[in-house]
């Protein structure tokens, strides 16, 4: 599917239920975090204090399922292929539709996602293994603390991509130009220094090979809210299921920073 | 010495004979390579094909020891604290003055030097260990081939600085903005992949500790001409002695690229 509107229609109709990697290339996809209004202000502050894992793309008005800044037709209750429901900070279930859970006090936050910079890497000739293999990126819970805001606190989640040293340098240069989709990496080369003991055991996602001539490179990840929600324990929180993102009409090219 | 003109006067007078690290902060220093005219065109092409080790700042007219683009008073025969003389590609001697060797057919090439980006690193709060220790940067002959031009061919020389992973990422971002002084690193993390067997045994310069929580980061080095001259075997070649650079009136700030 090359058109983001067609992609959302297929997701809404239930004909596309898988992850969204490779869907609507050239268009921004986003991480989702829906919270009751009483948690929204603190979560907004959390995003602003942690712009690398939580680069804010848009916030809905309370109770309004639309996000016209991202796409005119977007309905956040139906347009994500898989939702993850947390109650009191605990995972409850993954759902394909959340219309029955929608309430007048819910606020939807959409955060930038690494799919945008991965496209820039591939266009620059820097191969990304998990994409070539059709797998989800491996994500790890680190020992790095986020900046807390109200009840939201916890450890940073990172995604990992393996590159040759030369491509790692290029990947740092390229992703530095995309601060609204996680920007430059937070770590390179020594996973044990950020509390990752075994690269073969990701927190979520699929393990990816790191060859002997490669370095693992780590980016702040938009799944971080799913880590801090476990600590904040809001009565209800709905996120996307990892890899199943909000497809928007914004172009990746529009996110490039010009320093 | 804070003023570059005062620095050159002291060098010219023989009162400053040591390396030039920390001299005239804020001002560009350069690598030097002087060759007979018959080699100049090929060496010029070599620099253009290898802009990372050999970023050209200025070329003199044949026989003219002045480089007014770098400083109005600069005399390339007297203003470098130590010169290295090669005959037929072999090192002969280090000299404090080359007026007696100057000829009407000599052409001086001045190339950008890492001192400029090291200053930018330190200003950004990224510590550079060999500078803090008052030592010369360690330089290594790699297995990476340069792009040949005429008789000039050979392996790339790199300089090494050790950083924590976070500072390595910042160092890549910062030095990417300085393409006229070697730019981004050429390698990170796995010296064995570029033919460096023992970091404790630099080709020139002083060995520097790489701590367990650090990565070695490698930049193309302006000492590379001293490697390729051994292959080209020109009857005469005069370079600076590593660490003993050409002090210019250009500011480091003037070298920042704005992409």
Short mmCIF file of C-alpha atoms in Angstrom, two decimals:
data_model
loop_
_atom_site.label_atom_id
_atom_site.label_comp_id
_atom_site.label_asym_id
_atom_site.label_seq_id
_atom_site.Cartn_x
_atom_site.Cartn_y
_atom_site.Cartn_z
CA UNK A 1 0.00 0.00 0.00
CA UNK A 2 1.60 3.23 -1.11
CA UNK A 3 -1.13 5.72 -0.17
CA UNK A 4 -1.54 6.49 3.55
CA UNK A 5 -5.30 7.08 3.19
CA UNK A 6 -5.72 3.69 1.49
CA UNK A 7 -3.65 2.13 4.29
CA UNK A 8 -5.86 3.65 7.00
CA UNK A 9 -9.00 2.54 5.13
CA UNK A 10 -7.69 -1.05 4.95
CA UNK A 11 -6.76 -1.00 8.65
CA UNK A 12 -10.16 0.51 9.58
CA UNK A 13 -11.96 -2.14 7.52
CA UNK A 14 -9.94 -4.91 9.20
CA UNK A 15 -8.33 -6.07 5.95
CA UNK A 16 -4.85 -5.04 7.12
CA UNK A 17 -4.13 -6.39 10.60
CA UNK A 18 -0.35 -6.85 10.58
CA UNK A 19 2.49 -4.50 11.42
CA UNK A 20 2.89 -1.31 9.39
CA UNK A 21 6.57 -1.54 8.37
CA UNK A 22 6.83 -0.77 4.65
CA UNK A 23 3.25 0.57 4.49
CA UNK A 24 2.83 3.99 2.77
CA UNK A 25 6.57 4.58 2.21
CA UNK A 26 7.60 8.23 2.48
CA UNK A 27 4.92 8.99 5.08
CA UNK A 28 5.43 9.44 8.81
CA UNK A 29 4.18 6.75 11.18
CA UNK A 30 3.72 7.34 14.87
CA UNK A 31 3.73 5.71 18.29
CA UNK A 32 0.47 6.01 20.21
CA UNK A 33 -0.31 6.62 23.87
CA UNK A 34 -3.90 7.30 25.00
CA UNK A 35 -4.51 8.37 28.60
CA UNK A 36 -7.36 9.80 30.72
CA UNK A 37 -7.40 13.59 30.87
CA UNK A 38 -6.20 13.68 34.49
CA UNK A 39 -2.90 12.07 33.36
CA UNK A 40 -2.53 14.08 30.14
CA UNK A 41 -0.76 17.13 31.53
CA UNK A 42 1.88 15.07 33.30
CA UNK A 43 2.39 12.87 30.26
CA UNK A 44 2.70 15.96 28.07
CA UNK A 45 5.42 17.22 30.43
CA UNK A 46 7.06 13.78 30.36
CA UNK A 47 7.27 13.94 26.54
CA UNK A 48 8.75 17.43 26.62
CA UNK A 49 11.38 16.36 29.16
CA UNK A 50 12.22 13.22 27.17
CA UNK A 51 12.15 14.35 23.54
CA UNK A 52 14.41 11.54 22.30
CA UNK A 53 12.09 8.62 23.24
CA UNK A 54 8.90 10.76 23.10
CA UNK A 55 9.09 13.29 20.24
CA UNK A 56 5.56 14.71 20.17
CA UNK A 57 3.91 14.89 16.75
CA UNK A 58 0.32 15.65 17.84
CA UNK A 59 -2.11 15.61 20.79
CA UNK A 60 -5.88 15.23 20.48
CA UNK A 61 -8.45 17.34 22.28
CA UNK A 62 -9.98 15.39 25.23
CA UNK A 63 -12.63 12.98 23.96
CA UNK A 64 -11.91 13.80 20.31
CA UNK A 65 -10.69 10.74 18.36
CA UNK A 66 -9.51 12.89 15.43
CA UNK A 67 -5.98 14.24 14.89
CA UNK A 68 -6.39 16.55 11.88
CA UNK A 69 -2.74 17.72 12.13
CA UNK A 70 -1.73 14.19 11.08
CA UNK A 71 -4.51 13.34 8.58
CA UNK A 72 -7.96 14.78 7.88
CA UNK A 73 -9.73 11.40 8.02
CA UNK A 74 -7.75 9.86 10.90
CA UNK A 75 -9.85 8.19 13.62
CA UNK A 76 -7.53 7.08 16.41
CA UNK A 77 -10.09 4.48 17.63
CA UNK A 78 -10.02 2.39 14.43
CA UNK A 79 -7.00 3.31 12.32
CA UNK A 80 -4.25 1.40 14.15
CA UNK A 81 -3.98 -2.31 13.27
CA UNK A 82 -3.39 -3.43 16.84
CA UNK A 83 -3.87 -1.67 20.18
CA UNK A 84 -2.38 -2.65 23.53
CA UNK A 85 -4.57 -2.07 26.58
CA UNK A 86 -3.10 -1.51 30.05
CA UNK A 87 -5.22 -1.24 33.23
CA UNK A 88 -3.53 -0.01 36.40
CA UNK A 89 -0.23 -0.34 34.54
CA UNK A 90 -0.72 -4.01 33.69
CA UNK A 91 -1.04 -5.37 30.16
CA UNK A 92 -4.57 -6.69 29.61
CA UNK A 93 -5.02 -7.43 25.93
CA UNK A 94 -4.26 -6.50 22.32
CA UNK A 95 -7.29 -5.28 20.34
CA UNK A 96 -8.01 -4.38 16.70
CA UNK A 97 -10.51 -1.64 17.53
CA UNK A 98 -11.06 0.48 20.65
CA UNK A 99 -14.38 2.19 19.86
CA UNK A 100 -16.03 0.33 22.77
CA UNK A 101 -13.35 1.67 25.15
CA UNK A 102 -13.45 5.29 23.96
CA UNK A 103 -14.48 7.92 26.51
CA UNK A 104 -15.03 11.65 26.61
CA UNK A 105 -11.97 12.15 28.79
CA UNK A 106 -9.36 10.29 26.71
CA UNK A 107 -6.43 12.18 25.16
CA UNK A 108 -4.34 10.65 22.35
CA UNK A 109 -0.61 11.41 22.03
CA UNK A 110 1.18 10.49 18.80
CA UNK A 111 4.99 10.35 18.93
CA UNK A 112 7.54 10.13 16.11
CA UNK A 113 8.77 6.67 15.13
CA UNK A 114 12.01 5.24 13.76
CA UNK A 115 10.36 4.09 10.53
CA UNK A 116 10.97 7.63 9.20
CA UNK A 117 14.71 7.60 9.79
CA UNK A 118 15.04 3.97 8.67
CA UNK A 119 13.70 5.05 5.30
CA UNK A 120 16.35 7.80 5.18
CA UNK A 121 19.05 5.24 6.04
CA UNK A 122 17.99 2.86 3.29
CA UNK A 123 17.76 5.70 0.76
CA UNK A 124 21.34 6.63 1.69
CA UNK A 125 22.49 3.06 1.00
CA UNK A 126 22.82 2.05 4.66
CA UNK A 127 21.17 -1.39 4.94
CA UNK A 128 18.88 -2.11 7.91
CA UNK A 129 18.89 -5.86 8.58
CA UNK A 130 15.56 -6.37 10.36
CA UNK A 131 13.75 -4.59 7.52
CA UNK A 132 15.54 -6.67 4.87
CA UNK A 133 14.46 -9.74 6.85
CA UNK A 134 10.85 -8.52 7.28
CA UNK A 135 11.14 -8.65 11.07
CA UNK A 136 10.34 -6.20 13.86
CA UNK A 137 13.24 -4.17 15.33
CA UNK A 138 14.60 -5.55 18.64
CA UNK A 139 13.80 -3.30 21.63
CA UNK A 140 15.47 -3.40 25.05
CA UNK A 141 14.73 -1.99 28.49
CA UNK A 142 17.88 -0.13 29.60
CA UNK A 143 19.28 1.04 32.94
CA UNK A 144 19.00 4.67 31.73
CA UNK A 145 16.48 6.71 33.74
CA UNK A 146 14.03 8.97 31.94
CA UNK A 147 13.33 12.47 33.33
CA UNK A 148 10.25 11.95 35.51
CA UNK A 149 7.04 14.05 35.32
CA UNK A 150 4.33 13.45 37.91
CA UNK A 151 3.65 9.72 38.12
CA UNK A 152 5.54 9.01 34.87
CA UNK A 153 9.02 7.69 35.54
CA UNK A 154 11.04 4.66 34.58
CA UNK A 155 13.74 3.32 32.33
CA UNK A 156 14.39 4.24 28.73
CA UNK A 157 13.52 1.67 26.06
CA UNK A 158 15.86 1.57 23.05
CA UNK A 159 15.75 -0.04 19.62
CA UNK A 160 18.89 -1.65 18.19
CA UNK A 161 20.30 -1.79 14.66
CA UNK A 162 23.64 -3.40 13.76
CA UNK A 163 25.99 -1.65 11.33
CA UNK A 164 29.56 -1.83 10.12
CA UNK A 165 31.59 0.96 11.77
CA UNK A 166 31.47 3.05 8.59
CA UNK A 167 27.70 2.68 8.29
CA UNK A 168 27.30 3.35 12.02
CA UNK A 169 29.01 6.72 11.49
CA UNK A 170 26.70 7.47 8.54
CA UNK A 171 23.66 6.36 10.53
CA UNK A 172 24.60 8.81 13.31
CA UNK A 173 25.00 11.61 10.75
CA UNK A 174 21.70 10.84 9.00
CA UNK A 175 19.52 10.32 12.09
CA UNK A 176 20.92 13.50 13.70
CA UNK A 177 18.90 15.32 11.03
CA UNK A 178 15.62 13.79 12.30
CA UNK A 179 15.13 15.07 15.87
CA UNK A 180 11.33 14.63 15.57
CA UNK A 181 11.73 10.87 15.09
CA UNK A 182 14.20 10.07 17.91
CA UNK A 183 17.21 11.82 16.33
CA UNK A 184 20.77 10.59 16.93
CA UNK A 185 21.45 7.33 18.76
CA UNK A 186 21.78 7.33 22.54
CA UNK A 187 24.43 4.60 22.59
CA UNK A 188 26.84 2.65 20.43
CA UNK A 189 28.97 -0.40 20.88
CA UNK A 190 28.79 -1.43 24.54
CA UNK A 191 25.28 -2.66 25.47
CA UNK A 192 26.44 -3.79 28.93
CA UNK A 193 27.04 -0.13 29.85
CA UNK A 194 23.31 0.61 29.47
CA UNK A 195 22.08 -2.48 31.28
CA UNK A 196 21.53 -4.77 28.29
CA UNK A 197 22.94 -8.16 29.22
CA UNK A 198 21.93 -10.24 26.21
CA UNK A 199 21.23 -8.82 22.75
CA UNK A 200 19.55 -12.11 21.85
CA UNK A 201 16.81 -11.45 24.44
CA UNK A 202 14.96 -8.25 23.46
CA UNK A 203 12.23 -6.88 25.74
CA UNK A 204 9.93 -6.74 22.71
CA UNK A 205 10.51 -7.26 18.98
CA UNK A 206 12.67 -9.83 17.22
CA UNK A 207 16.34 -10.56 18.00
CA UNK A 208 18.65 -9.49 15.15
CA UNK A 209 22.13 -10.76 14.38
CA UNK A 210 25.14 -8.52 15.18
CA UNK A 211 28.04 -9.76 13.06
CA UNK A 212 31.67 -9.77 14.21
CA UNK A 213 32.50 -6.78 11.99
CA UNK A 214 29.51 -4.74 13.24
CA UNK A 215 28.60 -2.52 16.17
CA UNK A 216 25.17 -2.47 17.81
CA UNK A 217 23.72 1.07 17.69
CA UNK A 218 20.88 2.07 20.03
CA UNK A 219 18.16 4.70 19.53
CA UNK A 220 15.65 5.98 22.08
CA UNK A 221 12.37 4.19 21.36
CA UNK A 222 8.73 5.30 21.29
CA UNK A 223 7.82 2.14 23.22
CA UNK A 224 9.25 3.91 26.32
CA UNK A 225 5.72 5.07 27.38
CA UNK A 226 4.78 1.39 27.66
CA UNK A 227 7.59 1.05 30.21
CA UNK A 228 6.71 4.14 32.28
CA UNK A 229 2.97 3.36 32.26
CA UNK A 230 3.80 0.26 34.30
CA UNK A 231 5.07 2.62 37.01
CA UNK A 232 2.44 5.36 36.69
CA UNK A 233 -0.37 2.78 36.86
CA UNK A 234 -3.15 4.88 35.27
CA UNK A 235 -6.54 3.09 35.45
CA UNK A 236 -6.54 2.97 31.64
CA UNK A 237 -3.84 3.41 29.02
CA UNK A 238 -4.06 2.35 25.38
CA UNK A 239 -0.98 2.24 23.16
CA UNK A 240 -0.21 0.70 19.78
CA UNK A 241 1.13 -2.86 19.78
CA UNK A 242 4.87 -2.56 18.95
CA UNK A 243 5.36 -2.31 15.17
CA UNK A 244 1.66 -1.52 14.54
CA UNK A 245 1.79 2.25 14.13
CA UNK A 246 -0.40 5.27 13.37
CA UNK A 247 -0.07 5.95 9.61
CA UNK A 248 -0.18 9.72 8.90
CA UNK A 249 -0.26 11.99 5.87
CA UNK A 250 2.91 13.87 6.94
CA UNK A 251 5.92 13.19 4.72
CA UNK A 252 9.21 11.99 6.17
CA UNK A 253 10.91 14.71 4.13
CA UNK A 254 8.98 17.36 6.08
CA UNK A 255 10.71 16.21 9.30
CA UNK A 256 14.30 16.90 8.20
CA UNK A 257 15.87 19.58 10.38
CA UNK A 258 18.01 22.24 8.73
CA UNK A 259 20.51 23.36 11.37
CA UNK B 1 50.35 32.57 23.07
CA UNK B 2 46.88 33.68 22.06
CA UNK B 3 47.68 35.72 18.96
CA UNK B 4 48.61 33.77 15.81
CA UNK B 5 50.94 36.53 14.58
CA UNK B 6 52.78 36.54 17.89
CA UNK B 7 53.00 32.74 17.68
CA UNK B 8 54.54 32.86 14.19
CA UNK B 9 56.99 35.56 15.32
CA UNK B 10 58.11 33.40 18.23
CA UNK B 11 58.49 30.35 16.00
CA UNK B 12 60.37 32.40 13.37
CA UNK B 13 62.69 33.78 16.05
CA UNK B 14 63.35 30.29 17.40
CA UNK B 15 61.91 31.06 20.83
CA UNK B 16 59.05 28.56 20.33
CA UNK B 17 60.37 25.20 19.10
CA UNK B 18 57.83 22.72 20.52
CA UNK B 19 54.54 21.42 19.17
CA UNK B 20 51.75 23.89 18.49
CA UNK B 21 48.85 22.25 20.36
CA UNK B 22 47.11 24.93 22.41
CA UNK B 23 48.90 27.77 20.59
CA UNK B 24 46.64 30.60 19.31
CA UNK B 25 43.35 28.98 20.34
CA UNK B 26 40.47 29.68 17.97
CA UNK B 27 42.77 29.83 14.94
CA UNK B 28 43.22 27.19 12.27
CA UNK B 29 46.46 25.23 12.16
CA UNK B 30 47.55 23.24 9.12
CA UNK B 31 49.52 20.24 7.96
CA UNK B 32 52.33 21.04 5.51
CA UNK B 33 53.63 19.27 2.41
CA UNK B 34 56.21 20.96 0.16
CA UNK B 35 57.08 19.33 -3.17
CA UNK B 36 58.94 20.21 -6.38
CA UNK B 37 56.71 21.70 -9.10
CA UNK B 38 56.84 18.55 -11.26
CA UNK B 39 55.03 16.67 -8.45
CA UNK B 40 52.61 19.45 -7.53
CA UNK B 41 49.86 18.71 -10.04
CA UNK B 42 49.67 15.03 -9.08
CA UNK B 43 49.73 15.89 -5.38
CA UNK B 44 46.99 18.47 -5.92
CA UNK B 45 44.89 15.73 -7.59
CA UNK B 46 45.74 13.37 -4.72
CA UNK B 47 44.35 15.90 -2.21
CA UNK B 48 41.18 16.40 -4.22
CA UNK B 49 40.62 12.63 -4.44
CA UNK B 50 41.30 12.18 -0.73
CA UNK B 51 39.62 15.15 0.93
CA UNK B 52 39.27 13.46 4.33
CA UNK B 53 43.01 13.02 5.03
CA UNK B 54 44.06 15.92 2.75
CA UNK B 55 41.55 18.81 2.99
CA UNK B 56 43.30 21.58 1.07
CA UNK B 57 43.41 24.97 2.77
CA UNK B 58 45.94 26.72 0.50
CA UNK B 59 48.63 26.18 -2.16
CA UNK B 60 51.57 28.53 -2.77
CA UNK B 61 52.74 29.75 -6.15
CA UNK B 62 55.90 27.87 -7.23
CA UNK B 63 58.96 29.32 -5.51
CA UNK B 64 56.85 31.70 -3.41
CA UNK B 65 57.20 31.02 0.33
CA UNK B 66 54.17 33.19 1.17
CA UNK B 67 50.58 31.97 1.62
CA UNK B 68 48.61 35.21 1.95
CA UNK B 69 45.29 33.33 2.04
CA UNK B 70 46.35 31.95 5.44
CA UNK B 71 48.18 34.99 6.92
CA UNK B 72 49.66 38.15 5.42
CA UNK B 73 53.05 37.72 7.10
CA UNK B 74 53.36 33.93 6.80
CA UNK B 75 56.73 32.67 5.51
CA UNK B 76 56.48 28.91 5.07
CA UNK B 77 60.31 28.54 5.27
CA UNK B 78 60.59 29.81 8.85
CA UNK B 79 57.16 29.79 10.53
CA UNK B 80 56.80 26.09 11.38
CA UNK B 81 58.58 24.99 14.59
CA UNK B 82 59.88 21.72 13.13
CA UNK B 83 60.15 20.49 9.54
CA UNK B 84 60.63 16.91 8.39
CA UNK B 85 62.79 16.40 5.30
CA UNK B 86 62.37 13.39 3.02
CA UNK B 87 64.72 12.63 0.08
CA UNK B 88 63.65 9.95 -2.41
CA UNK B 89 60.86 9.08 0.00
CA UNK B 90 63.17 8.43 2.95
CA UNK B 91 63.20 10.46 6.15
CA UNK B 92 66.45 12.41 6.41
CA UNK B 93 66.15 14.88 9.27
CA UNK B 94 63.97 17.27 11.28
CA UNK B 95 64.91 20.96 10.91
CA UNK B 96 63.83 24.23 12.53
CA UNK B 97 64.27 26.32 9.38
CA UNK B 98 64.33 25.39 5.68
CA UNK B 99 65.52 28.66 4.11
CA UNK B 100 68.71 26.93 2.93
CA UNK B 101 66.64 24.23 1.17
CA UNK B 102 64.19 26.62 -0.52
CA UNK B 103 64.15 26.58 -4.32
CA UNK B 104 62.31 28.41 -7.09
CA UNK B 105 60.36 25.28 -8.03
CA UNK B 106 58.96 24.35 -4.60
CA UNK B 107 55.19 24.41 -4.00
CA UNK B 108 53.73 24.42 -0.46
CA UNK B 109 50.42 22.69 0.30
CA UNK B 110 48.68 23.42 3.61
CA UNK B 111 45.98 20.96 4.70
CA UNK B 112 43.38 21.24 7.48
CA UNK B 113 44.28 19.73 10.86
CA UNK B 114 42.32 18.10 13.67
CA UNK B 115 43.30 20.83 16.15
CA UNK B 116 40.33 22.83 14.81
CA UNK B 117 37.74 20.16 15.52
CA UNK B 118 39.37 19.21 18.84
CA UNK B 119 38.73 22.76 19.99
CA UNK B 120 35.07 22.40 18.95
CA UNK B 121 34.85 19.11 20.89
CA UNK B 122 36.29 20.64 24.06
CA UNK B 123 34.01 23.68 23.75
CA UNK B 124 31.05 21.26 23.53
CA UNK B 125 32.14 19.57 26.76
CA UNK B 126 33.58 16.46 25.09
CA UNK B 127 36.97 15.84 26.76
CA UNK B 128 39.95 14.90 24.59
CA UNK B 129 42.38 12.87 26.69
CA UNK B 130 45.69 13.44 24.88
CA UNK B 131 45.13 17.21 25.06
CA UNK B 132 44.28 17.08 28.78
CA UNK B 133 47.51 15.11 29.23
CA UNK B 134 49.58 17.51 27.08
CA UNK B 135 50.55 14.71 24.69
CA UNK B 136 50.48 14.29 20.92
CA UNK B 137 47.55 12.39 19.39
CA UNK B 138 48.33 8.74 18.50
CA UNK B 139 48.43 8.12 14.73
CA UNK B 140 48.26 4.74 12.98
CA UNK B 141 48.98 3.43 9.49
CA UNK B 142 45.83 1.55 8.38
CA UNK B 143 45.07 -1.08 5.75
CA UNK B 144 42.75 1.43 3.99
CA UNK B 145 43.99 2.43 0.52
CA UNK B 146 43.92 6.07 -0.52
CA UNK B 147 42.73 7.01 -4.03
CA UNK B 148 45.98 7.18 -6.03
CA UNK B 149 47.04 10.13 -8.23
CA UNK B 150 50.17 9.78 -10.38
CA UNK B 151 52.97 8.48 -8.15
CA UNK B 152 51.06 9.24 -4.95
CA UNK B 153 49.47 6.12 -3.49
CA UNK B 154 49.51 4.29 -0.21
CA UNK B 155 47.65 3.62 3.00
CA UNK B 156 45.55 6.06 4.99
CA UNK B 157 46.96 7.36 8.28
CA UNK B 158 44.40 7.94 11.04
CA UNK B 159 44.46 9.67 14.41
CA UNK B 160 42.66 8.07 17.38
CA UNK B 161 40.68 9.58 20.25
CA UNK B 162 38.91 7.51 22.93
CA UNK B 163 35.40 8.47 24.05
CA UNK B 164 32.49 7.06 26.01
CA UNK B 165 29.79 5.88 23.58
CA UNK B 166 27.68 9.00 24.27
CA UNK B 167 30.63 11.31 23.64
CA UNK B 168 31.61 9.29 20.55
CA UNK B 169 28.17 10.03 19.09
CA UNK B 170 28.55 13.73 19.90
CA UNK B 171 32.07 13.75 18.44
CA UNK B 172 30.70 12.31 15.18
CA UNK B 173 27.98 14.97 15.10
CA UNK B 174 30.39 17.83 15.85
CA UNK B 175 33.22 16.83 13.50
CA UNK B 176 30.74 16.21 10.66
CA UNK B 177 30.33 20.00 10.62
CA UNK B 178 34.05 20.47 9.87
CA UNK B 179 34.72 18.87 6.46
CA UNK B 180 37.72 21.19 5.87
CA UNK B 181 39.53 19.72 8.87
CA UNK B 182 39.01 15.97 8.21
CA UNK B 183 35.25 15.95 8.97
CA UNK B 184 33.53 12.89 10.42
CA UNK B 185 35.53 9.88 11.62
CA UNK B 186 36.41 7.10 9.15
CA UNK B 187 36.08 4.33 11.76
CA UNK B 188 34.83 3.55 15.23
CA UNK B 189 35.23 0.69 17.63
CA UNK B 190 37.02 -2.13 15.81
CA UNK B 191 40.63 -1.16 15.03
CA UNK B 192 41.47 -4.67 13.80
CA UNK B 193 39.10 -4.15 10.84
CA UNK B 194 41.31 -1.32 9.51
CA UNK B 195 44.62 -3.09 10.06
CA UNK B 196 45.53 -1.68 13.47
CA UNK B 197 46.78 -4.57 15.58
CA UNK B 198 47.92 -2.79 18.72
CA UNK B 199 46.58 0.59 19.87
CA UNK B 200 49.55 0.84 22.24
CA UNK B 201 51.94 1.00 19.26
CA UNK B 202 51.10 4.12 17.21
CA UNK B 203 52.95 4.78 13.95
CA UNK B 204 53.71 8.29 15.23
CA UNK B 205 52.50 10.27 18.25
CA UNK B 206 51.93 9.09 21.81
CA UNK B 207 49.87 6.05 22.83
CA UNK B 208 46.67 7.05 24.70
CA UNK B 209 44.64 4.92 27.08
CA UNK B 210 41.29 3.50 25.89
CA UNK B 211 39.26 2.68 28.99
CA UNK B 212 36.90 -0.30 29.28
CA UNK B 213 33.85 1.97 28.95
CA UNK B 214 35.20 3.76 25.88
CA UNK B 215 35.39 3.23 22.13
CA UNK B 216 38.39 4.21 19.99
CA UNK B 217 37.31 6.63 17.25
CA UNK B 218 39.50 7.18 14.18
CA UNK B 219 39.78 10.24 11.95
CA UNK B 220 41.62 10.56 8.62
CA UNK B 221 44.92 12.29 9.39
CA UNK B 222 46.94 14.99 7.65
CA UNK B 223 50.07 12.91 8.23
CA UNK B 224 48.86 10.67 5.36
CA UNK B 225 51.08 12.57 2.85
CA UNK B 226 54.09 11.43 4.90
CA UNK B 227 52.95 7.86 4.21
CA UNK B 228 52.35 8.27 0.46
CA UNK B 229 55.58 10.23 -0.07
CA UNK B 230 57.44 7.05 0.89
CA UNK B 231 55.88 5.42 -2.16
CA UNK B 232 56.08 8.37 -4.58
CA UNK B 233 59.77 8.88 -3.74
CA UNK B 234 60.09 12.51 -4.90
CA UNK B 235 63.73 13.70 -4.77
CA UNK B 236 62.69 16.25 -2.11
CA UNK B 237 59.68 16.57 0.14
CA UNK B 238 59.40 18.74 3.24
CA UNK B 239 56.54 18.33 5.69
CA UNK B 240 55.90 19.53 9.24
CA UNK B 241 57.03 17.26 12.06
CA UNK B 242 53.84 15.67 13.46
CA UNK B 243 52.22 18.05 15.97
CA UNK B 244 54.30 21.04 14.80
CA UNK B 245 51.81 22.80 12.55
CA UNK B 246 51.41 25.90 10.37
CA UNK B 247 49.64 28.54 12.54
CA UNK B 248 47.25 30.64 10.40
CA UNK B 249 45.05 33.72 10.87
CA UNK B 250 41.88 31.83 9.78
CA UNK B 251 39.42 31.23 12.60
CA UNK B 252 38.10 27.75 13.38
CA UNK B 253 34.61 29.25 13.38
CA UNK B 254 35.03 30.19 9.71
CA UNK B 255 35.39 26.48 8.83
CA UNK B 256 31.98 25.35 10.11
CA UNK B 257 29.85 24.03 7.26
CA UNK B 258 26.18 24.98 7.16
CA UNK B 259 24.39 22.15 5.34
#
